[in-house]
């Protein structure tokens, strides 16, 4: 999803996972230089989510380097998964586009809301945000338990991960997720109106569920709570033009780019693509 600025210039959006951000700011002469060369600020806007920020803030030195590096360029904070899902449900019966942008930053910004460092400092002073950050590790653990319960209740047709089981898992786990998160919507849409869920209209949820499936059924995957954050970050993937991530998640996107229509034109880059 390209973005047009006030001047009329159009930019492509590039979503970074936390590991990519860390490598860029830790190694500005290698990954940092490679990133700017491959994704020049005049053509691309780098994007992250609040979940990236929570992860980055766990390492104070890396977080400070992140603020220093990305304060020099136009930069976007994208909406968290809950916001994206709420907007997708709101627009479910319309052709209205979902906007993933939460806040934009620029070194030429008119006030503190445009200044990355100041905005982030102020945001994490808000009690609601402070509580989200404080409870996020517990949230990761609880969500991971939910994933594992989905696996316990799912009956795969094959022992190895495959596209047919992935589709069926997405629908079953998706229905359970909506019942848990949006019970009133499910009640009105499915029970009262007896309509089938059209998951293509819930792209953020669909991407997350596929990412869950290919983790749960990978024999080498280890169920670490931090994986929840990795998956949640990429709920915004359907609303950007490119992503930079580690090999494992990149391989998942290669498998599902024809399963989620909004991913058809998204480019997937691995960390080695930004090593100068």
mmCIF file with all atom_site columns, N, CA, C and O in Angstrom, residues 67-92:
data_model
loop_
_atom_site.group_PDB
_atom_site.id
_atom_site.type_symbol
_atom_site.label_atom_id
_atom_site.label_alt_id
_atom_site.label_comp_id
_atom_site.label_asym_id
_atom_site.label_entity_id
_atom_site.label_seq_id
_atom_site.pdbx_PDB_ins_code
_atom_site.Cartn_x
_atom_site.Cartn_y
_atom_site.Cartn_z
_atom_site.occupancy
_atom_site.B_iso_or_equiv
_atom_site.pdbx_formal_charge
_atom_site.auth_seq_id
_atom_site.auth_comp_id
_atom_site.auth_asym_id
_atom_site.auth_atom_id
_atom_site.pdbx_PDB_model_num
ATOM 1   N N  . UNK A 1 67 ? 16.268  5.109  18.158 1.00 0.00 ? 67 UNK A N  1
ATOM 2   C CA . UNK A 1 67 ? 15.721  6.470  18.116 1.00 0.00 ? 67 UNK A CA 1
ATOM 3   C C  . UNK A 1 67 ? 16.662  7.418  17.385 1.00 0.00 ? 67 UNK A C  1
ATOM 4   O O  . UNK A 1 67 ? 16.216  8.268  16.601 1.00 0.00 ? 67 UNK A O  1
ATOM 5   N N  . UNK A 1 68 ? 17.956  7.274  17.605 1.00 0.00 ? 68 UNK A N  1
ATOM 6   C CA . UNK A 1 68 ? 18.927  8.149  16.941 1.00 0.00 ? 68 UNK A CA 1
ATOM 7   C C  . UNK A 1 68 ? 18.931  7.926  15.433 1.00 0.00 ? 68 UNK A C  1
ATOM 8   O O  . UNK A 1 68 ? 18.933  8.888  14.652 1.00 0.00 ? 68 UNK A O  1
ATOM 9   N N  . UNK A 1 69 ? 18.928  6.666  15.023 1.00 0.00 ? 69 UNK A N  1
ATOM 10  C CA . UNK A 1 69 ? 19.036  6.342  13.595 1.00 0.00 ? 69 UNK A CA 1
ATOM 11  C C  . UNK A 1 69 ? 17.779  6.758  12.836 1.00 0.00 ? 69 UNK A C  1
ATOM 12  O O  . UNK A 1 69 ? 17.856  7.466  11.822 1.00 0.00 ? 69 UNK A O  1
ATOM 13  N N  . UNK A 1 70 ? 16.616  6.345  13.313 1.00 0.00 ? 70 UNK A N  1
ATOM 14  C CA . UNK A 1 70 ? 15.396  6.546  12.543 1.00 0.00 ? 70 UNK A CA 1
ATOM 15  C C  . UNK A 1 70 ? 14.773  7.922  12.746 1.00 0.00 ? 70 UNK A C  1
ATOM 16  O O  . UNK A 1 70 ? 13.830  8.276  12.029 1.00 0.00 ? 70 UNK A O  1
ATOM 17  N N  . UNK A 1 71 ? 15.295  8.722  13.666 1.00 0.00 ? 71 UNK A N  1
ATOM 18  C CA . UNK A 1 71 ? 14.820  10.103 13.802 1.00 0.00 ? 71 UNK A CA 1
ATOM 19  C C  . UNK A 1 71 ? 15.298  10.977 12.650 1.00 0.00 ? 71 UNK A C  1
ATOM 20  O O  . UNK A 1 71 ? 14.794  12.091 12.456 1.00 0.00 ? 71 UNK A O  1
ATOM 21  N N  . UNK A 1 72 ? 16.252  10.471 11.871 1.00 0.00 ? 72 UNK A N  1
ATOM 22  C CA . UNK A 1 72 ? 16.814  11.250 10.768 1.00 0.00 ? 72 UNK A CA 1
ATOM 23  C C  . UNK A 1 72 ? 16.018  11.128 9.484  1.00 0.00 ? 72 UNK A C  1
ATOM 24  O O  . UNK A 1 72 ? 16.280  11.842 8.515  1.00 0.00 ? 72 UNK A O  1
ATOM 25  N N  . UNK A 1 73 ? 15.049  10.211 9.443  1.00 0.00 ? 73 UNK A N  1
ATOM 26  C CA . UNK A 1 73 ? 14.322  9.924  8.206  1.00 0.00 ? 73 UNK A CA 1
ATOM 27  C C  . UNK A 1 73 ? 12.815  9.912  8.472  1.00 0.00 ? 73 UNK A C  1
ATOM 28  O O  . UNK A 1 73 ? 12.379  9.700  9.599  1.00 0.00 ? 73 UNK A O  1
ATOM 29  N N  . UNK A 1 74 ? 12.025  10.103 7.430  1.00 0.00 ? 74 UNK A N  1
ATOM 30  C CA . UNK A 1 74 ? 10.576  9.866  7.581  1.00 0.00 ? 74 UNK A CA 1
ATOM 31  C C  . UNK A 1 74 ? 10.347  8.432  8.045  1.00 0.00 ? 74 UNK A C  1
ATOM 32  O O  . UNK A 1 74 ? 11.018  7.497  7.590  1.00 0.00 ? 74 UNK A O  1
ATOM 33  N N  . UNK A 1 75 ? 9.383   8.240  8.951  1.00 0.00 ? 75 UNK A N  1
ATOM 34  C CA . UNK A 1 75 ? 9.220   6.957  9.622  1.00 0.00 ? 75 UNK A CA 1
ATOM 35  C C  . UNK A 1 75 ? 7.766   6.817  10.054 1.00 0.00 ? 75 UNK A C  1
ATOM 36  O O  . UNK A 1 75 ? 7.132   7.788  10.435 1.00 0.00 ? 75 UNK A O  1
ATOM 37  N N  . UNK A 1 76 ? 7.232   5.579  9.982  1.00 0.00 ? 76 UNK A N  1
ATOM 38  C CA . UNK A 1 76 ? 5.827   5.354  10.342 1.00 0.00 ? 76 UNK A CA 1
ATOM 39  C C  . UNK A 1 76 ? 5.710   4.355  11.486 1.00 0.00 ? 76 UNK A C  1
ATOM 40  O O  . UNK A 1 76 ? 6.454   3.380  11.556 1.00 0.00 ? 76 UNK A O  1
ATOM 41  N N  . UNK A 1 77 ? 4.751   4.637  12.359 1.00 0.00 ? 77 UNK A N  1
ATOM 42  C CA . UNK A 1 77 ? 4.296   3.655  13.338 1.00 0.00 ? 77 UNK A CA 1
ATOM 43  C C  . UNK A 1 77 ? 2.939   3.152  12.846 1.00 0.00 ? 77 UNK A C  1
ATOM 44  O O  . UNK A 1 77 ? 2.036   3.942  12.592 1.00 0.00 ? 77 UNK A O  1
ATOM 45  N N  . UNK A 1 78 ? 2.814   1.829  12.671 1.00 0.00 ? 78 UNK A N  1
ATOM 46  C CA . UNK A 1 78 ? 1.577   1.257  12.158 1.00 0.00 ? 78 UNK A CA 1
ATOM 47  C C  . UNK A 1 78 ? 0.643   0.846  13.289 1.00 0.00 ? 78 UNK A C  1
ATOM 48  O O  . UNK A 1 78 ? 1.063   0.653  14.420 1.00 0.00 ? 78 UNK A O  1
ATOM 49  N N  . UNK A 1 79 ? -0.617  0.703  12.960 1.00 0.00 ? 79 UNK A N  1
ATOM 50  C CA . UNK A 1 79 ? -1.615  0.344  13.963 1.00 0.00 ? 79 UNK A CA 1
ATOM 51  C C  . UNK A 1 79 ? -1.361  -1.068 14.497 1.00 0.00 ? 79 UNK A C  1
ATOM 52  O O  . UNK A 1 79 ? -0.957  -1.954 13.736 1.00 0.00 ? 79 UNK A O  1
ATOM 53  N N  . UNK A 1 80 ? -1.622  -1.291 15.781 1.00 0.00 ? 80 UNK A N  1
ATOM 54  C CA . UNK A 1 80 ? -1.505  -2.652 16.333 1.00 0.00 ? 80 UNK A CA 1
ATOM 55  C C  . UNK A 1 80 ? -2.607  -3.543 15.792 1.00 0.00 ? 80 UNK A C  1
ATOM 56  O O  . UNK A 1 80 ? -3.619  -3.072 15.250 1.00 0.00 ? 80 UNK A O  1
ATOM 57  N N  . UNK A 1 81 ? -2.418  -4.852 15.955 1.00 0.00 ? 81 UNK A N  1
ATOM 58  C CA . UNK A 1 81 ? -3.354  -5.835 15.402 1.00 0.00 ? 81 UNK A CA 1
ATOM 59  C C  . UNK A 1 81 ? -4.799  -5.563 15.812 1.00 0.00 ? 81 UNK A C  1
ATOM 60  O O  . UNK A 1 81 ? -5.713  -5.628 14.982 1.00 0.00 ? 81 UNK A O  1
ATOM 61  N N  . UNK A 1 82 ? -5.031  -5.241 17.097 1.00 0.00 ? 82 UNK A N  1
ATOM 62  C CA . UNK A 1 82 ? -6.411  -5.030 17.556 1.00 0.00 ? 82 UNK A CA 1
ATOM 63  C C  . UNK A 1 82 ? -7.092  -3.917 16.774 1.00 0.00 ? 82 UNK A C  1
ATOM 64  O O  . UNK A 1 82 ? -8.286  -4.008 16.453 1.00 0.00 ? 82 UNK A O  1
ATOM 65  N N  . UNK A 1 83 ? -6.344  -2.847 16.466 1.00 0.00 ? 83 UNK A N  1
ATOM 66  C CA . UNK A 1 83 ? -6.898  -1.729 15.709 1.00 0.00 ? 83 UNK A CA 1
ATOM 67  C C  . UNK A 1 83 ? -7.186  -2.137 14.260 1.00 0.00 ? 83 UNK A C  1
ATOM 68  O O  . UNK A 1 83 ? -8.209  -1.758 13.684 1.00 0.00 ? 83 UNK A O  1
ATOM 69  N N  . UNK A 1 84 ? -6.247  -2.878 13.671 1.00 0.00 ? 84 UNK A N  1
ATOM 70  C CA . UNK A 1 84 ? -6.428  -3.316 12.289 1.00 0.00 ? 84 UNK A CA 1
ATOM 71  C C  . UNK A 1 84 ? -7.645  -4.229 12.162 1.00 0.00 ? 84 UNK A C  1
ATOM 72  O O  . UNK A 1 84 ? -8.462  -4.081 11.248 1.00 0.00 ? 84 UNK A O  1
ATOM 73  N N  . UNK A 1 85 ? -7.763  -5.184 13.087 1.00 0.00 ? 85 UNK A N  1
ATOM 74  C CA . UNK A 1 85 ? -8.889  -6.105 13.046 1.00 0.00 ? 85 UNK A CA 1
ATOM 75  C C  . UNK A 1 85 ? -10.201 -5.354 13.228 1.00 0.00 ? 85 UNK A C  1
ATOM 76  O O  . UNK A 1 85 ? -11.188 -5.625 12.521 1.00 0.00 ? 85 UNK A O  1
ATOM 77  N N  . UNK A 1 86 ? -10.242 -4.406 14.155 1.00 0.00 ? 86 UNK A N  1
ATOM 78  C CA . UNK A 1 86 ? -11.462 -3.627 14.388 1.00 0.00 ? 86 UNK A CA 1
ATOM 79  C C  . UNK A 1 86 ? -11.871 -2.871 13.122 1.00 0.00 ? 86 UNK A C  1
ATOM 80  O O  . UNK A 1 86 ? -13.063 -2.812 12.774 1.00 0.00 ? 86 UNK A O  1
ATOM 81  N N  . UNK A 1 87 ? -10.880 -2.321 12.406 1.00 0.00 ? 87 UNK A N  1
ATOM 82  C CA . UNK A 1 87 ? -11.194 -1.569 11.187 1.00 0.00 ? 87 UNK A CA 1
ATOM 83  C C  . UNK A 1 87 ? -11.622 -2.512 10.063 1.00 0.00 ? 87 UNK A C  1
ATOM 84  O O  . UNK A 1 87 ? -12.512 -2.194 9.265  1.00 0.00 ? 87 UNK A O  1
ATOM 85  N N  . UNK A 1 88 ? -10.992 -3.687 10.003 1.00 0.00 ? 88 UNK A N  1
ATOM 86  C CA . UNK A 1 88 ? -11.399 -4.674 8.995  1.00 0.00 ? 88 UNK A CA 1
ATOM 87  C C  . UNK A 1 88 ? -12.848 -5.122 9.220  1.00 0.00 ? 88 UNK A C  1
ATOM 88  O O  . UNK A 1 88 ? -13.608 -5.283 8.266  1.00 0.00 ? 88 UNK A O  1
ATOM 89  N N  . UNK A 1 89 ? -13.208 -5.321 10.475 1.00 0.00 ? 89 UNK A N  1
ATOM 90  C CA . UNK A 1 89 ? -14.586 -5.718 10.786 1.00 0.00 ? 89 UNK A CA 1
ATOM 91  C C  . UNK A 1 89 ? -15.562 -4.590 10.473 1.00 0.00 ? 89 UNK A C  1
ATOM 92  O O  . UNK A 1 89 ? -16.669 -4.832 9.980  1.00 0.00 ? 89 UNK A O  1
ATOM 93  N N  . UNK A 1 90 ? -15.144 -3.354 10.747 1.00 0.00 ? 90 UNK A N  1
ATOM 94  C CA . UNK A 1 90 ? -15.990 -2.198 10.463 1.00 0.00 ? 90 UNK A CA 1
ATOM 95  C C  . UNK A 1 90 ? -16.250 -2.067 8.963  1.00 0.00 ? 90 UNK A C  1
ATOM 96  O O  . UNK A 1 90 ? -17.353 -1.700 8.532  1.00 0.00 ? 90 UNK A O  1
ATOM 97  N N  . UNK A 1 91 ? -15.226 -2.374 8.153  1.00 0.00 ? 91 UNK A N  1
ATOM 98  C CA . UNK A 1 91 ? -15.330 -2.235 6.701  1.00 0.00 ? 91 UNK A CA 1
ATOM 99  C C  . UNK A 1 91 ? -15.697 -3.546 6.006  1.00 0.00 ? 91 UNK A C  1
ATOM 100 O O  . UNK A 1 91 ? -15.627 -3.639 4.777  1.00 0.00 ? 91 UNK A O  1
ATOM 101 N N  . UNK A 1 92 ? -16.081 -4.543 6.777  1.00 0.00 ? 92 UNK A N  1
ATOM 102 C CA . UNK A 1 92 ? -16.290 -5.901 6.268  1.00 0.00 ? 92 UNK A CA 1
ATOM 103 C C  . UNK A 1 92 ? -17.259 -5.945 5.090  1.00 0.00 ? 92 UNK A C  1
ATOM 104 O O  . UNK A 1 92 ? -17.052 -6.678 4.127  1.00 0.00 ? 92 UNK A O  1
#
